[in-house]
Coordinates of C-alpha atoms and ligand atoms in Angstrom, one line a residue:
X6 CA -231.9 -280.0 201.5
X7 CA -232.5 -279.5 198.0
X8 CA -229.6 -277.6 196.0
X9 CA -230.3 -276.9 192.4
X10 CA -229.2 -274.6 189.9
X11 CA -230.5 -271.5 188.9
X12 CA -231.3 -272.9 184.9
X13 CA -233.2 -276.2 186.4
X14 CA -237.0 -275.8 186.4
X15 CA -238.9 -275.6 189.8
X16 CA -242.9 -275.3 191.2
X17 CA -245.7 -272.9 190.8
X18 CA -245.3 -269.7 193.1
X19 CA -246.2 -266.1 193.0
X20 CA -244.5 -264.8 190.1
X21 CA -246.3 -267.3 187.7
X22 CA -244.6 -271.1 186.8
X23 CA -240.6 -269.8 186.6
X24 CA -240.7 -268.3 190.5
X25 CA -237.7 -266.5 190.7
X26 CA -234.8 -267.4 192.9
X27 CA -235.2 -264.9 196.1
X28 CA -238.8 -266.2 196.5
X29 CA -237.7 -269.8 196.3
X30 CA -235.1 -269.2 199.1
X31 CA -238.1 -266.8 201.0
X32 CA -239.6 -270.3 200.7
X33 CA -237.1 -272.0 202.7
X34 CA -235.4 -273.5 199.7
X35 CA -231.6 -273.5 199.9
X36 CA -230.9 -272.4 196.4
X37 CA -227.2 -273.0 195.3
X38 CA -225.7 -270.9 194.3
X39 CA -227.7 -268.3 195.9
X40 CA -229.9 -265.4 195.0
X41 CA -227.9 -262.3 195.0
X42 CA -229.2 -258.2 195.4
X43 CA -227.4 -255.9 197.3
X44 CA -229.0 -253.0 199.6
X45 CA -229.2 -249.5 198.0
X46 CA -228.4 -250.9 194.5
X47 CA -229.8 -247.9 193.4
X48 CA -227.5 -245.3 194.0
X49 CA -225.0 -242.4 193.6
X50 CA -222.1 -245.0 192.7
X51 CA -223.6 -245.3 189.4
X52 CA -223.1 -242.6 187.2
X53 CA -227.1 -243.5 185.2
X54 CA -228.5 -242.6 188.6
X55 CA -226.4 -239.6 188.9
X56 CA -227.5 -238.4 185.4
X57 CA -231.3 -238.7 186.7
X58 CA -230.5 -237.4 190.1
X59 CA -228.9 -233.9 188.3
X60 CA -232.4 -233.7 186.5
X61 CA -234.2 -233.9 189.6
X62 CA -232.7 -231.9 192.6
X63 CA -235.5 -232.9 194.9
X64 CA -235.1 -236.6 196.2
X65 CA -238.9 -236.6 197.3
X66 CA -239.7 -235.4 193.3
X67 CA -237.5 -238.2 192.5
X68 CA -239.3 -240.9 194.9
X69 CA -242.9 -239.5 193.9
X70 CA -242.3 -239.0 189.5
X71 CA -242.9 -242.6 189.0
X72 CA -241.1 -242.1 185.5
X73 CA -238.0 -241.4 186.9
X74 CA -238.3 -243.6 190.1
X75 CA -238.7 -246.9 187.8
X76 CA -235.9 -245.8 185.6
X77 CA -233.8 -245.7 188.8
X78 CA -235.4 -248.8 190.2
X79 CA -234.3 -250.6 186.7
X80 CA -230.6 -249.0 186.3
X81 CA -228.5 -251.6 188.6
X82 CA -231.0 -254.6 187.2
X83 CA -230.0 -253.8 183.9
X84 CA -226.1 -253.2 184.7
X85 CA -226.3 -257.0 187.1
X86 CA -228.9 -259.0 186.5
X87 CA -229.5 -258.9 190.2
X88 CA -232.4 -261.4 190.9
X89 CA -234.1 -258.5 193.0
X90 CA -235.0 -255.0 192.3
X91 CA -235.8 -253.1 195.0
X92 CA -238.3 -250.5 194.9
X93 CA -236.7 -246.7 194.3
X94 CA -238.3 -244.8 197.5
X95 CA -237.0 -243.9 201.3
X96 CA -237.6 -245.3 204.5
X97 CA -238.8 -241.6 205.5
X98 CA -241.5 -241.7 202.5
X99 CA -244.2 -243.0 205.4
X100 CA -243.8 -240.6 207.6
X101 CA -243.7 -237.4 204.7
X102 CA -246.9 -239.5 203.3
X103 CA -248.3 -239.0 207.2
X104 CA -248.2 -234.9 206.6
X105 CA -244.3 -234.6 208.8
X106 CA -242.3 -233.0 207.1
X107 CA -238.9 -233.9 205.1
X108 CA -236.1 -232.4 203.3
X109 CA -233.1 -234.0 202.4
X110 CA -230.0 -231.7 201.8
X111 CA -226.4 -232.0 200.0
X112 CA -223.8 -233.3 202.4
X113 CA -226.6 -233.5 205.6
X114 CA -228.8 -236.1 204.8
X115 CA -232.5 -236.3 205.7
X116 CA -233.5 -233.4 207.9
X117 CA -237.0 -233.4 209.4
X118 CA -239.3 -231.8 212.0
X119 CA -238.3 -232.7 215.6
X120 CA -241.5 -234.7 217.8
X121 CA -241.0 -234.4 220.9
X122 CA -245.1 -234.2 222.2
X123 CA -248.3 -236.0 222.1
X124 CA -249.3 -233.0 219.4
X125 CA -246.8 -234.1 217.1
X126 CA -248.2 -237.6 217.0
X127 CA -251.2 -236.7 217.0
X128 CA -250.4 -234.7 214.2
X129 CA -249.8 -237.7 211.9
X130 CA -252.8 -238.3 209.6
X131 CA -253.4 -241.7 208.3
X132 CA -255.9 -240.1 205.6
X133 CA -253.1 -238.6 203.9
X134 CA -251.7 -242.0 202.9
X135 CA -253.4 -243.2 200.2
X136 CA -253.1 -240.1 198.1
X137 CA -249.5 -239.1 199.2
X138 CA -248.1 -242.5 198.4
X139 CA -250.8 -243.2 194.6
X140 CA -246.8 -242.2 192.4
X141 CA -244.8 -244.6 194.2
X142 CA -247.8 -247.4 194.2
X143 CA -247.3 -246.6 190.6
X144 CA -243.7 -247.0 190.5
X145 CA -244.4 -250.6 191.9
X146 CA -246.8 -251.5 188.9
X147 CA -244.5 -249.7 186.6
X148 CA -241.8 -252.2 187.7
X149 CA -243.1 -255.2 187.8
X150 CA -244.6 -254.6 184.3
X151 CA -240.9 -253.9 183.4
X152 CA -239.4 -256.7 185.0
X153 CA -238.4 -260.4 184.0
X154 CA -241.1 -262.7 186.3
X155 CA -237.8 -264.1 187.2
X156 CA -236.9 -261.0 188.9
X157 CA -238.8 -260.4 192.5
X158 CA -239.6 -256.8 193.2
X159 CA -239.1 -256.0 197.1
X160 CA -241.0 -253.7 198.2
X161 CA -240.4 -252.0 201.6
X162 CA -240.7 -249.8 204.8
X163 CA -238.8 -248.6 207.7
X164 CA -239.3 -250.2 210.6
X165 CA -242.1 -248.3 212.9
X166 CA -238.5 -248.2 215.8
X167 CA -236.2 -246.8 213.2
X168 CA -238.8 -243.8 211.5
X169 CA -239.5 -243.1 215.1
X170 CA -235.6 -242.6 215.4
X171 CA -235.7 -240.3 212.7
X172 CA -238.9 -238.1 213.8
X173 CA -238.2 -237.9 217.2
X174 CA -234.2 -236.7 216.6
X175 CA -234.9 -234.8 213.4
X176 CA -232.8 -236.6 211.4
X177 CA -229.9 -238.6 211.9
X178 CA -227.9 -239.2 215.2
X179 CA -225.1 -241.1 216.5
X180 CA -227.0 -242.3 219.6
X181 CA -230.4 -241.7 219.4
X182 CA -230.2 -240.3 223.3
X183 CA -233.3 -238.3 222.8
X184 CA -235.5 -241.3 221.3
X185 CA -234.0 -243.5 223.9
X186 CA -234.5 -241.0 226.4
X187 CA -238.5 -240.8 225.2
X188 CA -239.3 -244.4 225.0
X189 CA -238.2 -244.4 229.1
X190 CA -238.9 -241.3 230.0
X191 CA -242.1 -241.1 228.0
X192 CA -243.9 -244.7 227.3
X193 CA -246.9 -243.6 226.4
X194 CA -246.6 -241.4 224.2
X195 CA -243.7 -243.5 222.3
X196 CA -245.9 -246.4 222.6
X197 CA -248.6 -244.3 220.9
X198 CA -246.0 -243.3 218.6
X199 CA -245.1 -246.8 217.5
X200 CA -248.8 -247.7 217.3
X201 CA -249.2 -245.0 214.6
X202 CA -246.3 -245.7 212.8
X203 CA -247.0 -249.7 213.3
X204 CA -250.6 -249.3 211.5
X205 CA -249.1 -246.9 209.0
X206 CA -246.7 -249.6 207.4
X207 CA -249.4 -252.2 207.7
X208 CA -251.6 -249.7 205.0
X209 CA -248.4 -248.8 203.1
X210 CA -246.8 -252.1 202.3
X211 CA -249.9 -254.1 202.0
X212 CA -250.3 -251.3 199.5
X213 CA -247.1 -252.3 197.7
X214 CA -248.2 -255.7 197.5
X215 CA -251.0 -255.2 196.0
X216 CA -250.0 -252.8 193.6
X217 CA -247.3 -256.2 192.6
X218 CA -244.5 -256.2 195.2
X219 CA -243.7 -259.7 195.2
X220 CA -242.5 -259.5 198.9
X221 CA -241.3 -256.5 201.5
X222 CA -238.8 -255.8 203.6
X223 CA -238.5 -254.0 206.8
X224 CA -235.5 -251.9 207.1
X225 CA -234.6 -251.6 210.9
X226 CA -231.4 -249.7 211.0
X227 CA -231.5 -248.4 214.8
X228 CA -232.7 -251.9 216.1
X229 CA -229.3 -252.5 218.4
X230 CA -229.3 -249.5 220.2
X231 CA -232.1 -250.5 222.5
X232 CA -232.3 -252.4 225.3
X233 CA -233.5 -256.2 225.1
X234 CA -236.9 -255.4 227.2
X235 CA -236.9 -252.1 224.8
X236 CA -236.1 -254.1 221.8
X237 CA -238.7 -257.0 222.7
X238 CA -241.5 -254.0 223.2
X239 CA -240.6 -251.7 220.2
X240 CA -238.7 -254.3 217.6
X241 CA -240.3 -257.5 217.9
X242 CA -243.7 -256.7 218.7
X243 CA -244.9 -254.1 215.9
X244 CA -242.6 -256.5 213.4
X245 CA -244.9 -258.9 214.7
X246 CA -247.7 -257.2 214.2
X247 CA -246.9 -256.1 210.8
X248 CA -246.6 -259.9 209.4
X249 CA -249.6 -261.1 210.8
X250 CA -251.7 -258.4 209.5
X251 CA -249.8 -258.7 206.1
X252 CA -250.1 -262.2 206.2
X253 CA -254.1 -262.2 206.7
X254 CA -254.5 -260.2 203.8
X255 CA -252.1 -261.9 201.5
X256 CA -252.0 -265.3 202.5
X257 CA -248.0 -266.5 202.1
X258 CA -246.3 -263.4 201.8
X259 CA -243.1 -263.3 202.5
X260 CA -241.3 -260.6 204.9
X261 CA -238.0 -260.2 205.4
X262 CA -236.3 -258.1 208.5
X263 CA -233.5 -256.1 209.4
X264 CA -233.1 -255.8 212.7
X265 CA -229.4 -254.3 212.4
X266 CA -226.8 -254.9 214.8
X267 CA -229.2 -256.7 217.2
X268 CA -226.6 -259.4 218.2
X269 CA -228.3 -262.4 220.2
X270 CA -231.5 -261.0 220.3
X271 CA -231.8 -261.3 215.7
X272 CA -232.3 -265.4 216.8
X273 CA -235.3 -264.5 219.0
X274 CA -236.5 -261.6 216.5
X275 CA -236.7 -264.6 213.7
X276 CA -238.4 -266.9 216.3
X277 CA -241.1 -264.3 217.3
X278 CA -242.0 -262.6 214.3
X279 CA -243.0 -264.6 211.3
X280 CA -240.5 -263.1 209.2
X281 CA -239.2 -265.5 206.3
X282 CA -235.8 -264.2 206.4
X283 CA -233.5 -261.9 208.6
X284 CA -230.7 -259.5 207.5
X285 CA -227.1 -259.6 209.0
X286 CA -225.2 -256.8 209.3
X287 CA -221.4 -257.3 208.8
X288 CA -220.4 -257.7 212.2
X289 CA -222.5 -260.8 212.6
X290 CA -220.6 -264.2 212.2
X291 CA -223.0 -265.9 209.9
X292 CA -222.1 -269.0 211.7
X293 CA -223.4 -267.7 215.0
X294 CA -226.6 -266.8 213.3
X295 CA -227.2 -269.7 211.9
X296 CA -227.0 -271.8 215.3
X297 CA -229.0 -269.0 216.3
X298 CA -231.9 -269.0 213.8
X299 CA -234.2 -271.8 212.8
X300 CA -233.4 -273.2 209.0
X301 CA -236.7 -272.5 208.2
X302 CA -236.1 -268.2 208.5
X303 CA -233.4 -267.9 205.5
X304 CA -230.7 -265.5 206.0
X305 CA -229.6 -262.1 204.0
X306 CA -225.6 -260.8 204.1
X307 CA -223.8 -259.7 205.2
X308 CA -220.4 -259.1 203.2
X309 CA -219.1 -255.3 204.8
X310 CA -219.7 -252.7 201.8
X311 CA -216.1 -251.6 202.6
X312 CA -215.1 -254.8 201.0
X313 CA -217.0 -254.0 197.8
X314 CA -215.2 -250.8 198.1
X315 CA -211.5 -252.2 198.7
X316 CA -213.0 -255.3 195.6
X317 CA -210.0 -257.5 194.9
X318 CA -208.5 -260.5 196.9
X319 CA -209.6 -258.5 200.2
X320 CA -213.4 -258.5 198.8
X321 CA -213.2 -262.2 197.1
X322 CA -212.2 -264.2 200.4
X323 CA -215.3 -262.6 202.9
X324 CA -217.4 -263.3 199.9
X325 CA -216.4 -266.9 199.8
X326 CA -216.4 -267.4 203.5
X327 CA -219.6 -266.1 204.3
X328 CA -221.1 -268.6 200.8
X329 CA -219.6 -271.3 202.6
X330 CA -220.4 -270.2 205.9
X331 CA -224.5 -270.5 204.8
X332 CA -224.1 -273.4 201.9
X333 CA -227.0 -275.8 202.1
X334 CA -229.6 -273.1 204.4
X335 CA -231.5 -270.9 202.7
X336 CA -229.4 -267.9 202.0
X337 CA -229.4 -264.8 199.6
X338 CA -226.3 -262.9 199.8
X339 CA -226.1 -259.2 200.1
X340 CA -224.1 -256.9 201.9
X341 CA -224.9 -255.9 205.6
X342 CA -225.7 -252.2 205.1
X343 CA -226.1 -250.3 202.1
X344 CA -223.7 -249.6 199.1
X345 CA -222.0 -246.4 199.6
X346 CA -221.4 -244.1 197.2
X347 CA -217.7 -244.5 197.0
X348 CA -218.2 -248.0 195.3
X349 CA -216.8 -248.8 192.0
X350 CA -219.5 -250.3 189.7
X351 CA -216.5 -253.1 188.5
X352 CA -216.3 -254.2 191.9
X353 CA -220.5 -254.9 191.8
X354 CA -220.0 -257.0 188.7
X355 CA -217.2 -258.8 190.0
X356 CA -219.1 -260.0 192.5
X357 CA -222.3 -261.3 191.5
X358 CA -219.7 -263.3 189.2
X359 CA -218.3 -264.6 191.9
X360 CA -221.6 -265.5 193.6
X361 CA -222.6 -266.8 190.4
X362 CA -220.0 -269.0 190.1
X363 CA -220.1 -270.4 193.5
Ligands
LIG413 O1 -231.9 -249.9 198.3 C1 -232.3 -249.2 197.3 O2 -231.7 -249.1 196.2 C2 -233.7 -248.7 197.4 C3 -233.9 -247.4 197.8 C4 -233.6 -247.0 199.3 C5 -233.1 -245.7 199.6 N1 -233.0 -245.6 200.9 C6 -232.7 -244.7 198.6 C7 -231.9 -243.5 199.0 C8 -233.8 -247.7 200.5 C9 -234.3 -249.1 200.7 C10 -233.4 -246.8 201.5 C11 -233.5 -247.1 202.9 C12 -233.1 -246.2 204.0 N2 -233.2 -244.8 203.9 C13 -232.7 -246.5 205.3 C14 -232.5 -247.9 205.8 C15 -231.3 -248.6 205.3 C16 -230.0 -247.9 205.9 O3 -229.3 -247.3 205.1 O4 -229.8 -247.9 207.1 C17 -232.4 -245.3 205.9 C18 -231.9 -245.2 207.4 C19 -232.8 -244.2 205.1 C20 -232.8 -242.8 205.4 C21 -231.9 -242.0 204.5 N3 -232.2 -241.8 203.2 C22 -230.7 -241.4 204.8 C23 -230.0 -241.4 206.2 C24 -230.2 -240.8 203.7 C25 -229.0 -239.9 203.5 C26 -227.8 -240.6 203.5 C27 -227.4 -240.9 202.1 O5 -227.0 -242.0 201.8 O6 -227.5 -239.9 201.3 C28 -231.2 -241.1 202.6 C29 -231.1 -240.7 201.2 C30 -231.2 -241.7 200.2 N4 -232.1 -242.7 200.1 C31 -230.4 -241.8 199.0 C32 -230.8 -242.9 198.3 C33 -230.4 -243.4 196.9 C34 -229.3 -240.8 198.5 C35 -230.1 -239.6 198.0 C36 -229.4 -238.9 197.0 O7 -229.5 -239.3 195.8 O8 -228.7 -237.9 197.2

């Protein structure tokens, strides 16, 4: 496979005649060294996003004042030269956009009204959408004006399982009993749920697109607590759906899913769905998941954010084993689940040196 280096010229592609290095690898290019952006990269372990945050003690104000949500989008960009910025907004954004409501408190995380009928779907109202979610379609133009064309701009949803997660137990929860409980005890309505929140993404990211997201990702946090039948019927099949009808209205697009802690089943996720990459989470062996997962779906990960935390010796050798692990397929490294606030911002620079000087 083709290996070159980041400085070398390459085709035409969506971000003009220099296409930046995550799309390449998106592609199916196996870029060496690899692309590197790292989830949440936007965060509270900076201290400029802490500055903003104090301004702004309402998280939804921050996600929906698309002065302050680019400014936050730009910060770790600025600091890394990351070759992604990821668009400043919350998984839970959809479903506020849909008329449920959401708060987010200090030391609680989100918090938001429990569903537990067919009223509370019901509820949901897809003609909110457009003008709920008009400041965060401008945060995506905002950005990509901003940016180097170099630099992809990800745009991205929840996945229709994991919202559901959220809606259904009001917030976070260590099992998700009462969602599980639903989607046996309940199928129709979950089903109906999923639909909602299926069609719902569809509008809102092939809104991002078009307002200049160069590609989206679904974030799927919840995947592994279900089932494989579950996981087949409330995973796989709305991710499905959501690149095919992405893919009909912009030809090529590139999606890229995080099924998290879905074990065996991420190979058949990346066969089924259409996805042009799949996340690992940390407890994947890369190696596994490559045997697992055609070369043609690239893979994202998965060094543990502890690492990043602990930085050092401890930090440099997973980094290098999982570069070497995924040398020669299409790979962009990340972590494999968010950066937590704990992080030191030297340990983020010492790493995309390292990558960089793979
Ligand atoms: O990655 C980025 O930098 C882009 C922005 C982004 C945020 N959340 C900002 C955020 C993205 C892509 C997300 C995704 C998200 N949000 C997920 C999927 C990934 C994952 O972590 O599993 C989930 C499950 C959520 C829901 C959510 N949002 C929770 C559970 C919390 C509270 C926990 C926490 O970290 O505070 C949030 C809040 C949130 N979303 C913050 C940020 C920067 C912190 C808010 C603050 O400033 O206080």
């Amino acid at each position: 496979m083709n290996e070159r280096r980041q400085d070398e010229t390459a085709g035409p592609s969506a971000t003009g005649d220099r296409p930046g290095l995550l799309l390449r690898v998106l592609a199916g290019e196996a870029v060496w060294p690899p692309p590197v952006w790292l989830m949440r990269q936007a965060g509270r372990y900076l201290p400029e996003y802490r500055a903003v945050r104090a301004q702004s003690p309402d998280f939804v104000g921050l996600c929906t004042t698309p002065e302050l949500a680019t400014e936050v989008t730009l910060q770790p960009i600025r600091r890394y030269g990351f070759d992604a910025a990821i668009l400043f907004s919350d998984i839970l954004m959809l479903p506020w956009a849909l008329g449920h409501g959401l708060a987010f408190r200090e030391g609680e995380g989100p918090v938001l009204p429990r569903l537990r009928d067919q009223a509370g779907s019901e509820a949901l109202d897809r003609n909110r959408l457009a003008g709920a979610i008009a400041p965060i379609l401008e945060t995506v133009e905002r950005v990509r004006a901003a940016l180097d064309p170099a630099t992809a701009l990800i745009g991205f949803a929840g996945s229709p399982f994991t919202v559901a997660c959220y809606m259904v137990e009001g917030g976070g929860s260590k099992d998700h009993a009462a969602t599980r409980a639903m989607a046996y005890g309940q199928p129709a309505l979950f089903a109906a749920l999923i639909a909602v929140l299926t069609e719902a993404s569809i509008d809102y990211l092939a809104a991002q697109i078009a307002a200049g997201a160069d590609c989206v990702m679904l974030f799927d946090s919840w995947a592994g607590v279900l089932s494989p039948a579950q996981f087949r019927a409330h995973v796989i099949a709305p991710t499905r759906q959501i690149v095919a009808a992405l893919s009909t209205r912009f030809p090529g697009v590139k999606v890229i899913g995080f099924p998290r802690l879905s074990g065996t089943l991420l190979g058949e996720y990346a066969a089924m769905t259409g996805v042009a990459a799949v996340g690992m989470d940390s407890a994947s062996d890369p190696v596994v998941l490559a045997g697992l997962v055609s070369p043609k779906v690239a893979l994202q990960g998965n060094l543990d954010p502890q690492a990043l935390v602990a930085g050092g010796s401890a930090m440099e050798s997973e980094a290098h084993a999982i570069l070497g692990a995924l040398r020669g397929r299409p790979h962009v490294f990340n972590l494999g689940h968010g950066i937590v606030p704990e992080t030191p911002p030297a340990h983020v620079e010492a790493l995309v040196k390292l990558v960089r000087a793979a």
